[in-house]
mmCIF file of C-alpha atoms and ligand atoms in Angstrom:
data_model
loop_
_atom_site.group_PDB
_atom_site.id
_atom_site.type_symbol
_atom_site.label_atom_id
_atom_site.label_comp_id
_atom_site.label_asym_id
_atom_site.label_seq_id
_atom_site.Cartn_x
_atom_site.Cartn_y
_atom_site.Cartn_z
ATOM 1 C CA MET G 199 0.000 0.000 0.000
ATOM 2 C CA PHE G 200 2.808 2.443 0.820
ATOM 3 C CA GLN G 201 4.047 2.063 -2.761
ATOM 4 C CA ASN G 202 0.645 2.628 -4.300
ATOM 5 C CA PRO G 203 0.712 5.905 -6.301
ATOM 6 C CA GLY G 204 -2.541 6.865 -4.546
ATOM 7 C CA PHE G 205 -0.926 6.715 -1.100
ATOM 8 C CA ASP G 206 -0.635 10.205 0.327
ATOM 9 C CA GLY G 207 0.228 9.850 4.004
ATOM 10 C CA HIS G 208 -3.158 8.344 4.788
ATOM 11 C CA GLU G 209 -3.774 8.118 8.522
ATOM 12 C CA ARG G 210 -5.314 4.689 8.373
ATOM 13 C CA VAL G 211 -6.387 2.185 5.744
ATOM 14 C CA VAL G 212 -8.394 -0.836 6.776
ATOM 15 C CA SER G 213 -9.111 -3.942 4.744
ATOM 16 C CA VAL G 214 -12.263 -5.762 5.713
ATOM 17 C CA PHE G 215 -13.128 -9.387 5.085
ATOM 18 C CA HIS G 216 -16.307 -10.828 6.560
ATOM 19 C CA LYS G 217 -16.562 -14.524 5.964
ATOM 20 C CA GLN G 218 -20.285 -15.106 6.481
ATOM 21 C CA SER G 219 -21.474 -12.350 4.125
ATOM 22 C CA GLY G 220 -18.491 -12.407 1.776
ATOM 23 C CA LEU G 221 -17.888 -8.674 2.293
ATOM 24 C CA ARG G 222 -14.514 -7.535 0.964
ATOM 25 C CA ALA G 223 -13.823 -3.830 1.372
ATOM 26 C CA PHE G 224 -11.234 -1.137 1.923
ATOM 27 C CA ILE G 225 -11.875 1.839 4.164
ATOM 28 C CA ALA G 226 -9.343 4.620 3.663
ATOM 29 C CA ILE G 227 -9.055 7.446 6.166
ATOM 30 C CA HIS G 228 -6.935 10.118 4.549
ATOM 31 C CA SER G 229 -7.155 12.862 7.154
ATOM 32 C CA THR G 230 -9.070 13.660 10.321
ATOM 33 C CA ALA G 231 -7.409 17.065 10.759
ATOM 34 C CA LEU G 232 -10.642 18.981 10.176
ATOM 35 C CA GLY G 233 -13.025 16.430 11.723
ATOM 36 C CA PRO G 234 -14.138 12.832 11.248
ATOM 37 C CA ALA G 235 -13.180 11.459 7.845
ATOM 38 C CA ALA G 236 -16.340 11.686 5.751
ATOM 39 C CA GLY G 237 -16.890 10.199 2.320
ATOM 40 C CA GLY G 238 -19.132 7.786 0.514
ATOM 41 C CA CYS G 239 -19.017 4.057 0.071
ATOM 42 C CA ARG G 240 -18.672 2.775 -3.486
ATOM 43 C CA LEU G 241 -19.670 -0.695 -4.647
ATOM 44 C CA TRP G 242 -17.891 -1.592 -7.852
ATOM 45 C CA SER G 243 -16.490 -4.639 -9.619
ATOM 46 C CA TYR G 244 -12.771 -4.061 -10.041
ATOM 47 C CA ASP G 245 -10.409 -6.028 -12.306
ATOM 48 C CA ALA G 246 -8.143 -6.590 -9.306
ATOM 49 C CA PRO G 247 -8.196 -5.749 -5.580
ATOM 50 C CA GLU G 248 -5.230 -3.371 -6.091
ATOM 51 C CA ARG G 249 -7.477 -1.208 -8.228
ATOM 52 C CA ALA G 250 -10.056 -1.035 -5.464
ATOM 53 C CA LEU G 251 -7.329 0.009 -3.040
ATOM 54 C CA SER G 252 -6.092 2.671 -5.473
ATOM 55 C CA ASP G 253 -9.627 3.997 -5.820
ATOM 56 C CA ALA G 254 -10.096 4.161 -2.044
ATOM 57 C CA LEU G 255 -6.769 5.954 -1.601
ATOM 58 C CA ARG G 256 -7.368 8.509 -4.356
ATOM 59 C CA LEU G 257 -11.006 9.121 -3.547
ATOM 60 C CA SER G 258 -10.346 9.591 0.184
ATOM 61 C CA ARG G 259 -7.684 12.216 -0.495
ATOM 62 C CA GLY G 260 -10.179 13.910 -2.798
ATOM 63 C CA MET G 261 -12.690 13.933 0.063
ATOM 64 C CA SER G 262 -10.197 15.641 2.390
ATOM 65 C CA TYR G 263 -9.739 18.355 -0.206
ATOM 66 C CA LYS G 264 -13.430 18.582 -1.058
ATOM 67 C CA ASN G 265 -14.509 18.917 2.553
ATOM 68 C CA ALA G 266 -11.776 21.470 3.300
ATOM 69 C CA VAL G 267 -12.646 23.706 0.355
ATOM 70 C CA ALA G 268 -16.370 23.401 1.146
ATOM 71 C CA GLY G 269 -15.657 24.695 4.652
ATOM 72 C CA LEU G 270 -17.024 21.563 6.341
ATOM 73 C CA PRO G 271 -15.888 20.333 9.776
ATOM 74 C CA MET G 272 -14.955 17.022 8.183
ATOM 75 C CA GLY G 273 -11.803 15.206 7.192
ATOM 76 C CA GLY G 274 -11.610 12.897 4.221
ATOM 77 C CA GLY G 275 -12.318 9.196 3.876
ATOM 78 C CA LYS G 276 -13.790 6.738 1.439
ATOM 79 C CA ALA G 277 -14.839 3.104 1.403
ATOM 80 C CA VAL G 278 -14.981 0.697 -1.514
ATOM 81 C CA ILE G 279 -16.761 -2.622 -1.468
ATOM 82 C CA LEU G 280 -15.451 -5.106 -4.000
ATOM 83 C CA GLY G 281 -18.243 -6.327 -6.247
ATOM 84 C CA PRO G 282 -20.077 -8.047 -7.588
ATOM 85 C CA VAL G 283 -22.387 -8.638 -4.651
ATOM 86 C CA PRO G 284 -25.214 -11.066 -5.471
ATOM 87 C CA GLU G 285 -28.669 -9.795 -4.541
ATOM 88 C CA SER G 286 -29.083 -12.706 -2.090
ATOM 89 C CA ARG G 287 -26.098 -11.443 -0.032
ATOM 90 C CA ARG G 288 -26.604 -7.707 -0.451
ATOM 91 C CA LYS G 289 -28.279 -7.087 2.893
ATOM 92 C CA ALA G 290 -25.736 -9.170 4.806
ATOM 93 C CA VAL G 291 -22.859 -7.371 3.064
ATOM 94 C CA PHE G 292 -24.129 -3.929 4.028
ATOM 95 C CA GLN G 293 -24.857 -5.077 7.586
ATOM 96 C CA ALA G 294 -21.283 -6.327 7.865
ATOM 97 C CA PHE G 295 -20.010 -3.086 6.359
ATOM 98 C CA GLY G 296 -21.976 -1.193 9.045
ATOM 99 C CA GLU G 297 -20.189 -3.241 11.720
ATOM 100 C CA ALA G 298 -16.837 -2.386 10.165
ATOM 101 C CA VAL G 299 -17.655 1.331 10.126
ATOM 102 C CA GLU G 300 -18.817 1.133 13.748
ATOM 103 C CA SER G 301 -15.549 -0.513 14.763
ATOM 104 C CA LEU G 302 -13.673 2.598 13.632
ATOM 105 C CA GLY G 303 -15.333 4.512 16.450
ATOM 106 C CA GLY G 304 -16.509 7.527 14.448
ATOM 107 C CA THR G 305 -13.205 8.317 12.730
ATOM 108 C CA TYR G 306 -14.947 7.460 9.438
ATOM 109 C CA ILE G 307 -18.469 8.535 8.473
ATOM 110 C CA THR G 308 -20.018 6.831 5.498
ATOM 111 C CA ALA G 309 -22.760 7.609 2.978
ATOM 112 C CA GLU G 310 -23.743 6.334 -0.460
ATOM 113 C CA ASP G 311 -21.637 6.635 -3.599
ATOM 114 C CA VAL G 312 -21.715 4.897 -6.984
ATOM 115 C CA GLY G 313 -23.457 1.517 -6.766
ATOM 116 C CA VAL G 314 -24.880 2.117 -3.289
ATOM 117 C CA SER G 315 -28.446 3.283 -2.693
ATOM 118 C CA GLU G 316 -30.286 5.122 0.050
ATOM 119 C CA ALA G 317 -31.858 1.769 1.008
ATOM 120 C CA ASP G 318 -28.388 0.160 1.318
ATOM 121 C CA MET G 319 -27.320 2.990 3.616
ATOM 122 C CA ALA G 320 -30.373 2.409 5.800
ATOM 123 C CA VAL G 321 -29.130 -1.201 6.202
ATOM 124 C CA VAL G 322 -25.619 0.045 7.070
ATOM 125 C CA ALA G 323 -27.171 2.322 9.683
ATOM 126 C CA GLU G 324 -28.684 -0.709 11.466
ATOM 127 C CA ASN G 325 -25.204 -1.438 12.806
ATOM 128 C CA THR G 326 -23.582 1.964 13.089
ATOM 129 C CA SER G 327 -24.442 5.496 14.033
ATOM 130 C CA TYR G 328 -21.633 6.761 11.764
ATOM 131 C CA ALA G 329 -23.700 6.721 8.579
ATOM 132 C CA SER G 330 -25.634 9.381 6.703
ATOM 133 C CA GLY G 331 -27.508 9.804 3.436
ATOM 134 C CA PHE G 332 -30.536 7.666 4.232
ATOM 135 C CA GLU G 333 -32.936 9.838 6.165
ATOM 136 C CA MET G 334 -34.725 12.969 4.993
ATOM 137 C CA LEU G 335 -35.691 15.326 7.814
ATOM 138 C CA GLY G 336 -37.328 18.651 6.918
ATOM 139 C CA GLY G 337 -36.147 18.315 3.323
ATOM 140 C CA VAL G 338 -32.523 17.816 4.408
ATOM 141 C CA GLY G 339 -30.873 14.446 3.798
ATOM 142 C CA GLY G 340 -31.568 11.229 1.963
ATOM 143 C CA ASP G 341 -30.197 10.715 -1.540
ATOM 144 C CA PRO G 342 -27.513 13.407 -1.940
ATOM 145 C CA SER G 343 -27.406 13.333 -5.739
ATOM 146 C CA PRO G 344 -29.992 16.105 -6.405
ATOM 147 C CA PHE G 345 -27.999 18.367 -4.072
ATOM 148 C CA THR G 346 -24.776 17.437 -5.846
ATOM 149 C CA ALA G 347 -26.413 18.184 -9.188
ATOM 150 C CA HIS G 348 -27.551 21.586 -7.946
ATOM 151 C CA GLY G 349 -24.009 22.497 -6.898
ATOM 152 C CA VAL G 350 -22.656 21.314 -10.233
ATOM 153 C CA ARG G 351 -25.158 23.518 -12.042
ATOM 154 C CA VAL G 352 -24.048 26.509 -9.960
ATOM 155 C CA GLY G 353 -20.433 25.613 -10.779
ATOM 156 C CA ILE G 354 -21.231 25.410 -14.499
ATOM 157 C CA GLU G 355 -22.726 28.905 -14.329
ATOM 158 C CA SER G 356 -19.550 30.278 -12.741
ATOM 159 C CA ALA G 357 -17.309 28.456 -15.204
ATOM 160 C CA ALA G 358 -19.396 29.708 -18.148
ATOM 161 C CA GLY G 359 -19.142 33.236 -16.776
ATOM 162 C CA HIS G 360 -15.386 32.904 -16.425
ATOM 163 C CA GLY G 361 -14.585 31.016 -19.603
ATOM 164 C CA LEU G 362 -17.204 32.295 -22.024
ATOM 165 C CA GLY G 363 -18.269 35.598 -20.480
ATOM 166 C CA ARG G 364 -21.817 34.259 -20.166
ATOM 167 C CA THR G 365 -24.216 35.818 -17.687
ATOM 168 C CA ASP G 366 -26.796 33.040 -17.967
ATOM 169 C CA ILE G 367 -27.012 29.547 -19.344
ATOM 170 C CA GLU G 368 -29.944 29.892 -21.697
ATOM 171 C CA ASN G 369 -29.034 28.026 -24.915
ATOM 172 C CA LEU G 370 -25.699 26.986 -23.427
ATOM 173 C CA HIS G 371 -24.907 23.607 -24.989
ATOM 174 C CA VAL G 372 -23.902 21.065 -22.339
ATOM 175 C CA ALA G 373 -22.737 17.517 -23.104
ATOM 176 C CA VAL G 374 -23.498 15.265 -20.131
ATOM 177 C CA GLN G 375 -21.660 11.943 -19.778
ATOM 178 C CA GLY G 376 -23.561 9.646 -17.396
ATOM 179 C CA LEU G 377 -27.211 9.946 -16.438
ATOM 180 C CA GLY G 378 -27.258 8.478 -12.946
ATOM 181 C CA GLY G 379 -28.371 10.298 -9.810
ATOM 182 C CA VAL G 380 -26.136 13.293 -10.505
ATOM 183 C CA GLY G 381 -26.221 13.478 -14.308
ATOM 184 C CA PHE G 382 -29.969 13.067 -14.645
ATOM 185 C CA ASN G 383 -30.764 15.671 -11.992
ATOM 186 C CA LEU G 384 -28.213 17.995 -13.576
ATOM 187 C CA CYS G 385 -30.013 17.683 -16.918
ATOM 188 C CA ARG G 386 -33.281 18.550 -15.207
ATOM 189 C CA GLU G 387 -31.810 21.731 -13.660
ATOM 190 C CA LEU G 388 -30.041 22.804 -16.838
ATOM 191 C CA ARG G 389 -33.110 22.224 -18.992
ATOM 192 C CA ALA G 390 -35.257 24.281 -16.628
ATOM 193 C CA LEU G 391 -32.874 27.185 -17.301
ATOM 194 C CA GLY G 392 -33.046 26.745 -21.069
ATOM 195 C CA ALA G 393 -29.753 24.945 -21.705
ATOM 196 C CA ARG G 394 -29.381 22.641 -24.700
ATOM 197 C CA LEU G 395 -28.351 19.086 -23.856
ATOM 198 C CA THR G 396 -26.499 16.245 -25.523
ATOM 199 C CA VAL G 397 -26.312 13.103 -23.394
ATOM 200 C CA ALA G 398 -24.828 9.619 -23.264
ATOM 201 C CA ASP G 399 -25.037 6.675 -20.907
ATOM 202 C CA ILE G 400 -24.299 2.978 -21.180
ATOM 203 C CA ALA G 401 -27.879 2.448 -19.963
ATOM 204 C CA ALA G 402 -30.129 3.023 -22.985
ATOM 205 C CA ASP G 403 -33.267 3.579 -20.885
ATOM 206 C CA ARG G 404 -31.676 6.559 -19.122
ATOM 207 C CA VAL G 405 -30.761 8.143 -22.432
ATOM 208 C CA GLU G 406 -34.299 7.547 -23.647
ATOM 209 C CA ALA G 407 -35.740 9.209 -20.544
ATOM 210 C CA ALA G 408 -33.450 12.254 -20.849
ATOM 211 C CA CYS G 409 -34.378 12.682 -24.509
ATOM 212 C CA ASP G 410 -38.090 12.428 -23.713
ATOM 213 C CA LEU G 411 -38.110 14.598 -20.596
ATOM 214 C CA PHE G 412 -35.509 17.225 -21.430
ATOM 215 C CA GLY G 413 -35.447 17.286 -25.217
ATOM 216 C CA ALA G 414 -31.827 16.117 -25.131
ATOM 217 C CA GLU G 415 -29.948 14.887 -28.176
ATOM 218 C CA ARG G 416 -28.114 11.587 -27.845
ATOM 219 C CA ALA G 417 -24.473 10.795 -28.471
ATOM 220 C CA SER G 418 -22.685 7.467 -28.245
ATOM 221 C CA VAL G 419 -20.614 6.759 -25.135
ATOM 222 C CA ASP G 420 -17.510 7.018 -27.319
ATOM 223 C CA ASP G 421 -18.424 10.373 -28.825
ATOM 224 C CA ILE G 422 -19.851 12.276 -25.875
ATOM 225 C CA LEU G 423 -16.482 13.567 -24.663
ATOM 226 C CA LEU G 424 -15.711 15.027 -28.082
ATOM 227 C CA VAL G 425 -19.067 16.695 -28.774
ATOM 228 C CA ASP G 426 -18.829 20.249 -30.075
ATOM 229 C CA ALA G 427 -20.634 21.694 -27.047
ATOM 230 C CA ASP G 428 -19.896 24.724 -24.837
ATOM 231 C CA VAL G 429 -19.525 22.604 -21.707
ATOM 232 C CA LEU G 430 -18.536 18.995 -21.122
ATOM 233 C CA ALA G 431 -20.011 17.664 -17.868
ATOM 234 C CA PRO G 432 -18.490 14.272 -16.914
ATOM 235 C CA CYS G 433 -20.976 12.659 -14.517
ATOM 236 C CA ALA G 434 -20.050 8.959 -14.812
ATOM 237 C CA LEU G 435 -16.908 7.460 -13.304
ATOM 238 C CA GLY G 436 -13.496 9.048 -12.831
ATOM 239 C CA GLY G 437 -10.691 9.439 -15.354
ATOM 240 C CA ALA G 438 -12.835 10.603 -18.296
ATOM 241 C CA ILE G 439 -10.411 13.366 -19.254
ATOM 242 C CA THR G 440 -7.346 11.514 -20.443
ATOM 243 C CA GLU G 441 -4.490 13.297 -22.194
ATOM 244 C CA ASP G 442 -5.977 12.325 -25.565
ATOM 245 C CA ILE G 443 -9.415 13.635 -24.659
ATOM 246 C CA ALA G 444 -7.921 16.850 -23.256
ATOM 247 C CA ALA G 445 -6.026 17.345 -26.513
ATOM 248 C CA GLY G 446 -8.951 16.515 -28.786
ATOM 249 C CA MET G 447 -12.086 17.739 -27.022
ATOM 250 C CA ARG G 448 -14.010 20.632 -28.496
ATOM 251 C CA ALA G 449 -15.972 22.011 -25.530
ATOM 252 C CA ARG G 450 -14.344 25.080 -23.969
ATOM 253 C CA ILE G 451 -15.333 24.159 -20.427
ATOM 254 C CA VAL G 452 -15.118 20.992 -18.328
ATOM 255 C CA ALA G 453 -17.483 21.100 -15.353
ATOM 256 C CA GLY G 454 -19.246 18.010 -14.099
ATOM 257 C CA GLY G 455 -20.127 15.887 -11.103
ATOM 258 C CA ALA G 456 -17.778 12.887 -11.356
ATOM 259 C CA ASN G 457 -14.923 12.518 -8.891
ATOM 260 C CA ASN G 458 -11.353 12.438 -10.249
ATOM 261 C CA GLN G 459 -12.364 13.613 -13.726
ATOM 262 C CA ILE G 460 -8.899 14.338 -15.019
ATOM 263 C CA ALA G 461 -6.912 11.141 -15.406
ATOM 264 C CA ASN G 462 -3.609 12.750 -14.376
ATOM 265 C CA ASP G 463 -1.794 16.075 -14.010
ATOM 266 C CA ASP G 464 -0.692 16.032 -17.639
ATOM 267 C CA ALA G 465 -4.307 15.968 -18.798
ATOM 268 C CA GLY G 466 -5.004 18.978 -16.540
ATOM 269 C CA GLN G 467 -1.971 20.750 -17.960
ATOM 270 C CA ILE G 468 -3.188 20.162 -21.530
ATOM 271 C CA LEU G 469 -6.605 21.624 -20.682
ATOM 272 C CA PHE G 470 -4.874 24.663 -19.214
ATOM 273 C CA GLU G 471 -2.569 25.140 -22.196
ATOM 274 C CA ARG G 472 -5.501 24.896 -24.595
ATOM 275 C CA GLY G 473 -7.352 27.592 -22.628
ATOM 276 C CA ILE G 474 -10.118 25.171 -21.641
ATOM 277 C CA THR G 475 -11.696 26.206 -18.346
ATOM 278 C CA TYR G 476 -11.727 23.297 -15.893
ATOM 279 C CA ALA G 477 -13.951 23.745 -12.830
ATOM 280 C CA PRO G 478 -12.217 21.345 -10.416
ATOM 281 C CA ASP G 479 -14.455 18.367 -9.732
ATOM 282 C CA TYR G 480 -14.385 18.415 -5.960
ATOM 283 C CA VAL G 481 -15.008 22.153 -5.797
ATOM 284 C CA ILE G 482 -18.277 21.913 -7.721
ATOM 285 C CA ASN G 483 -19.546 18.471 -6.680
ATOM 286 C CA ALA G 484 -19.572 19.215 -2.933
ATOM 287 C CA GLY G 485 -23.357 19.650 -2.714
ATOM 288 C CA GLY G 486 -23.829 16.012 -1.741
ATOM 289 C CA ILE G 487 -21.337 16.014 1.111
ATOM 290 C CA ILE G 488 -22.742 19.344 2.334
ATOM 291 C CA VAL G 489 -26.190 17.763 2.741
ATOM 292 C CA VAL G 490 -24.745 14.488 4.089
ATOM 293 C CA THR G 491 -22.937 16.508 6.767
ATOM 294 C CA ALA G 492 -26.100 18.473 7.569
ATOM 295 C CA GLU G 493 -28.067 15.213 7.903
ATOM 296 C CA TYR G 494 -25.365 13.667 10.079
ATOM 297 C CA PHE G 495 -25.246 16.532 12.572
ATOM 298 C CA GLY G 496 -28.972 17.285 12.270
ATOM 299 C CA GLY G 497 -30.806 20.525 12.931
ATOM 300 C CA SER G 498 -30.104 22.352 9.640
ATOM 301 C CA ALA G 499 -32.870 24.085 7.736
ATOM 302 C CA LEU G 500 -33.178 23.392 4.010
ATOM 303 C CA GLU G 501 -32.570 27.081 3.163
ATOM 304 C CA ASP G 502 -29.253 27.027 5.044
ATOM 305 C CA VAL G 503 -28.135 23.916 3.176
ATOM 306 C CA GLU G 504 -29.144 25.450 -0.145
ATOM 307 C CA ARG G 505 -27.298 28.658 0.687
ATOM 308 C CA ALA G 506 -24.194 26.643 1.560
ATOM 309 C CA ILE G 507 -24.405 24.820 -1.780
ATOM 310 C CA ASP G 508 -24.923 28.063 -3.691
ATOM 311 C CA ARG G 509 -21.599 29.314 -2.311
ATOM 312 C CA ILE G 510 -19.970 26.768 -4.651
ATOM 313 C CA GLY G 511 -20.430 29.455 -7.306
ATOM 314 C CA ASP G 512 -18.136 31.938 -5.532
ATOM 315 C CA ARG G 513 -15.572 29.272 -4.702
ATOM 316 C CA THR G 514 -15.429 28.159 -8.327
ATOM 317 C CA ARG G 515 -14.871 31.758 -9.466
ATOM 318 C CA GLU G 516 -12.153 32.229 -6.851
ATOM 319 C CA VAL G 517 -10.244 29.134 -8.024
ATOM 320 C CA LEU G 518 -10.596 30.014 -11.713
ATOM 321 C CA GLU G 519 -9.522 33.631 -11.200
ATOM 322 C CA ARG G 520 -6.511 32.539 -9.166
ATOM 323 C CA SER G 521 -5.627 30.028 -11.876
ATOM 324 C CA ARG G 522 -5.720 32.787 -14.512
ATOM 325 C CA LYS G 523 -3.739 35.215 -12.347
ATOM 326 C CA GLU G 524 -1.089 32.703 -11.311
ATOM 327 C CA MET G 525 -1.031 31.068 -14.767
ATOM 328 C CA ARG G 526 -1.400 27.605 -13.233
ATOM 329 C CA PRO G 527 -3.905 24.833 -13.947
ATOM 330 C CA SER G 528 -7.040 25.183 -11.836
ATOM 331 C CA HIS G 529 -6.814 21.663 -10.363
ATOM 332 C CA LEU G 530 -3.431 22.519 -8.846
ATOM 333 C CA VAL G 531 -4.764 25.805 -7.501
ATOM 334 C CA ALA G 532 -7.696 24.011 -5.844
ATOM 335 C CA ASP G 533 -5.363 21.409 -4.317
ATOM 336 C CA GLN G 534 -3.197 24.169 -2.905
ATOM 337 C CA ILE G 535 -6.178 26.003 -1.383
ATOM 338 C CA ALA G 536 -7.310 22.722 0.222
ATOM 339 C CA ARG G 537 -3.857 21.913 1.581
ATOM 340 C CA GLU G 538 -3.532 25.427 3.037
ATOM 341 C CA ILE G 539 -6.821 24.989 4.912
ATOM 342 C CA ILE G 540 -5.777 21.579 6.290
ATOM 343 C CA GLU G 541 -2.231 22.647 7.188
ATOM 344 C CA LYS G 542 -3.533 25.721 9.010
ATOM 345 C CA VAL G 543 -5.343 23.545 11.573
ATOM 346 C CA GLN G 544 -2.394 21.167 11.828
ATOM 347 C CA ALA G 545 0.067 24.006 12.591
HETATM 348 P P1 LIG E 6 -24.743 6.604 -10.541
HETATM 349 O O1 LIG E 6 -24.216 5.242 -10.349
HETATM 350 O O2 LIG E 6 -26.131 6.923 -10.128
HETATM 351 O O3 LIG E 6 -24.624 7.035 -12.092
HETATM 352 C C1 LIG E 6 -23.518 6.807 -12.892
HETATM 353 C C2 LIG E 6 -24.056 6.743 -14.320
HETATM 354 O O4 LIG E 6 -22.959 6.710 -15.223
HETATM 355 C C3 LIG E 6 -24.897 5.483 -14.596
HETATM 356 O O5 LIG E 6 -26.110 5.856 -15.212
HETATM 357 C C4 LIG E 6 -24.011 4.662 -15.521
HETATM 358 O O6 LIG E 6 -24.740 3.839 -16.401
HETATM 359 C C5 LIG E 6 -23.249 5.758 -16.245
HETATM 360 N N1 LIG E 6 -22.000 5.345 -16.859
HETATM 361 C C6 LIG E 6 -21.039 4.547 -16.373
HETATM 362 N N2 LIG E 6 -20.021 4.443 -17.249
HETATM 363 C C7 LIG E 6 -20.347 5.226 -18.305
HETATM 364 C C8 LIG E 6 -19.710 5.561 -19.532
HETATM 365 N N3 LIG E 6 -18.524 5.068 -19.860
HETATM 366 N N4 LIG E 6 -20.329 6.413 -20.380
HETATM 367 C C9 LIG E 6 -21.526 6.926 -20.081
HETATM 368 N N5 LIG E 6 -22.187 6.638 -18.935
HETATM 369 C C10 LIG E 6 -21.615 5.809 -18.071
HETATM 370 O O7 LIG E 6 -23.700 7.576 -9.829
HETATM 371 P P2 LIG E 6 -23.919 9.084 -9.360
HETATM 372 O O8 LIG E 6 -24.297 9.075 -7.938
HETATM 373 O O9 LIG E 6 -24.746 9.818 -10.358
HETATM 374 O O10 LIG E 6 -22.403 9.608 -9.401
HETATM 375 C C11 LIG E 6 -21.794 9.949 -10.640
HETATM 376 C C12 LIG E 6 -20.417 10.504 -10.367
HETATM 377 O O11 LIG E 6 -20.508 11.640 -9.505
HETATM 378 C C13 LIG E 6 -19.440 9.534 -9.668
HETATM 379 O O12 LIG E 6 -18.151 9.780 -10.131
HETATM 380 C C14 LIG E 6 -19.556 9.940 -8.208
HETATM 381 O O13 LIG E 6 -18.399 9.597 -7.466
HETATM 382 C C15 LIG E 6 -19.703 11.433 -8.350
HETATM 383 N N6 LIG E 6 -20.336 12.065 -7.204
HETATM 384 C C16 LIG E 6 -21.593 11.705 -6.832
HETATM 385 C C17 LIG E 6 -22.192 12.354 -5.769
HETATM 386 C C18 LIG E 6 -23.603 12.025 -5.349
HETATM 387 O O14 LIG E 6 -24.184 12.799 -4.593
HETATM 388 N N7 LIG E 6 -24.175 10.939 -5.808
HETATM 389 C C19 LIG E 6 -21.504 13.370 -5.088
HETATM 390 C C20 LIG E 6 -20.231 13.737 -5.521
HETATM 391 C C21 LIG E 6 -19.653 13.078 -6.587
#
């Protein structure tokens, strides 16, 4: 693990094997400097366990940075459950995962991520009080993806203002890759404001629904990243912006909901050199963790949560302006802002 490129001085990384249920998981706690390490639990079928570990390491560091920049009293963590999990064992797996989270004594707080539903989280919560994202109280909580989508939309507005000088997003052409919880809700918000949509998903029924409901055009999963749109919004899995895509894409803005959108620093550098505005993923997709945190601590009014998510707009502008002024790629600027916040409390 210490040689894994994703290792970044993580405080604690736990591997979990639960014989009866078959649960195999990694829980990575990157930092608790700002508070308990908060971040979702992903269920995914990896080619090899090392890949699951890499994902947990990279995603948990991303959560530290996301939570810091969002001003949350939370550190960064992430869990990955190695799939596939047969339906017959699903409940037992999430119960066992809840026990594992509980055993960490509140240093890690979990919620849903890709492949994990609100109902799964309710099962996790049977065995631990360190779970969130399954209970809606006064409009705050439950499935975080609509809140994430809202923040992404606000981030797109800021990025379009910065990169294209746009004051609104009417007729802005947005290409959305992935129509899950985040992508589909993002389409809904964008359409309501008059944006034009091109969409792709590996699930044909989701594409169908987006075309019917939002008048979207369809693209193939291979073409979506190269569509001649104003904005490319990656909302599927990480790593969509490879060096080749960065060099060949036609949209002038990248702003979407997926975590770890740029495959590596070189891809980010290419975007920067081509003058493509990149709204760093974890700056604009923090809406979900903002509501997960509010649900976890309780007592927040919906308006306060919405106001907190709307501040993503200002933060996006701040990062993009600093990137322009310092002539450095925006993802490096965001990382530096996050590290400064974390180091300040560690000093
Ligand atoms: P989801 O599982 O609901 O949706 C993912 C969608 O992407 C699915 O519809 C899937 O079919 C599609 N997809 C997968 N591979 C694809 C490909 N190659 N091309 C096109 N479509 C593809 O997940 P989600 O909750 O919507 O999350 C999407 C992304 O946003 C993830 O990277 C996640 O980590 C990130 N994220 C989610 C939240 C949240 O609140 N759910 C918060 C922050 C970040």
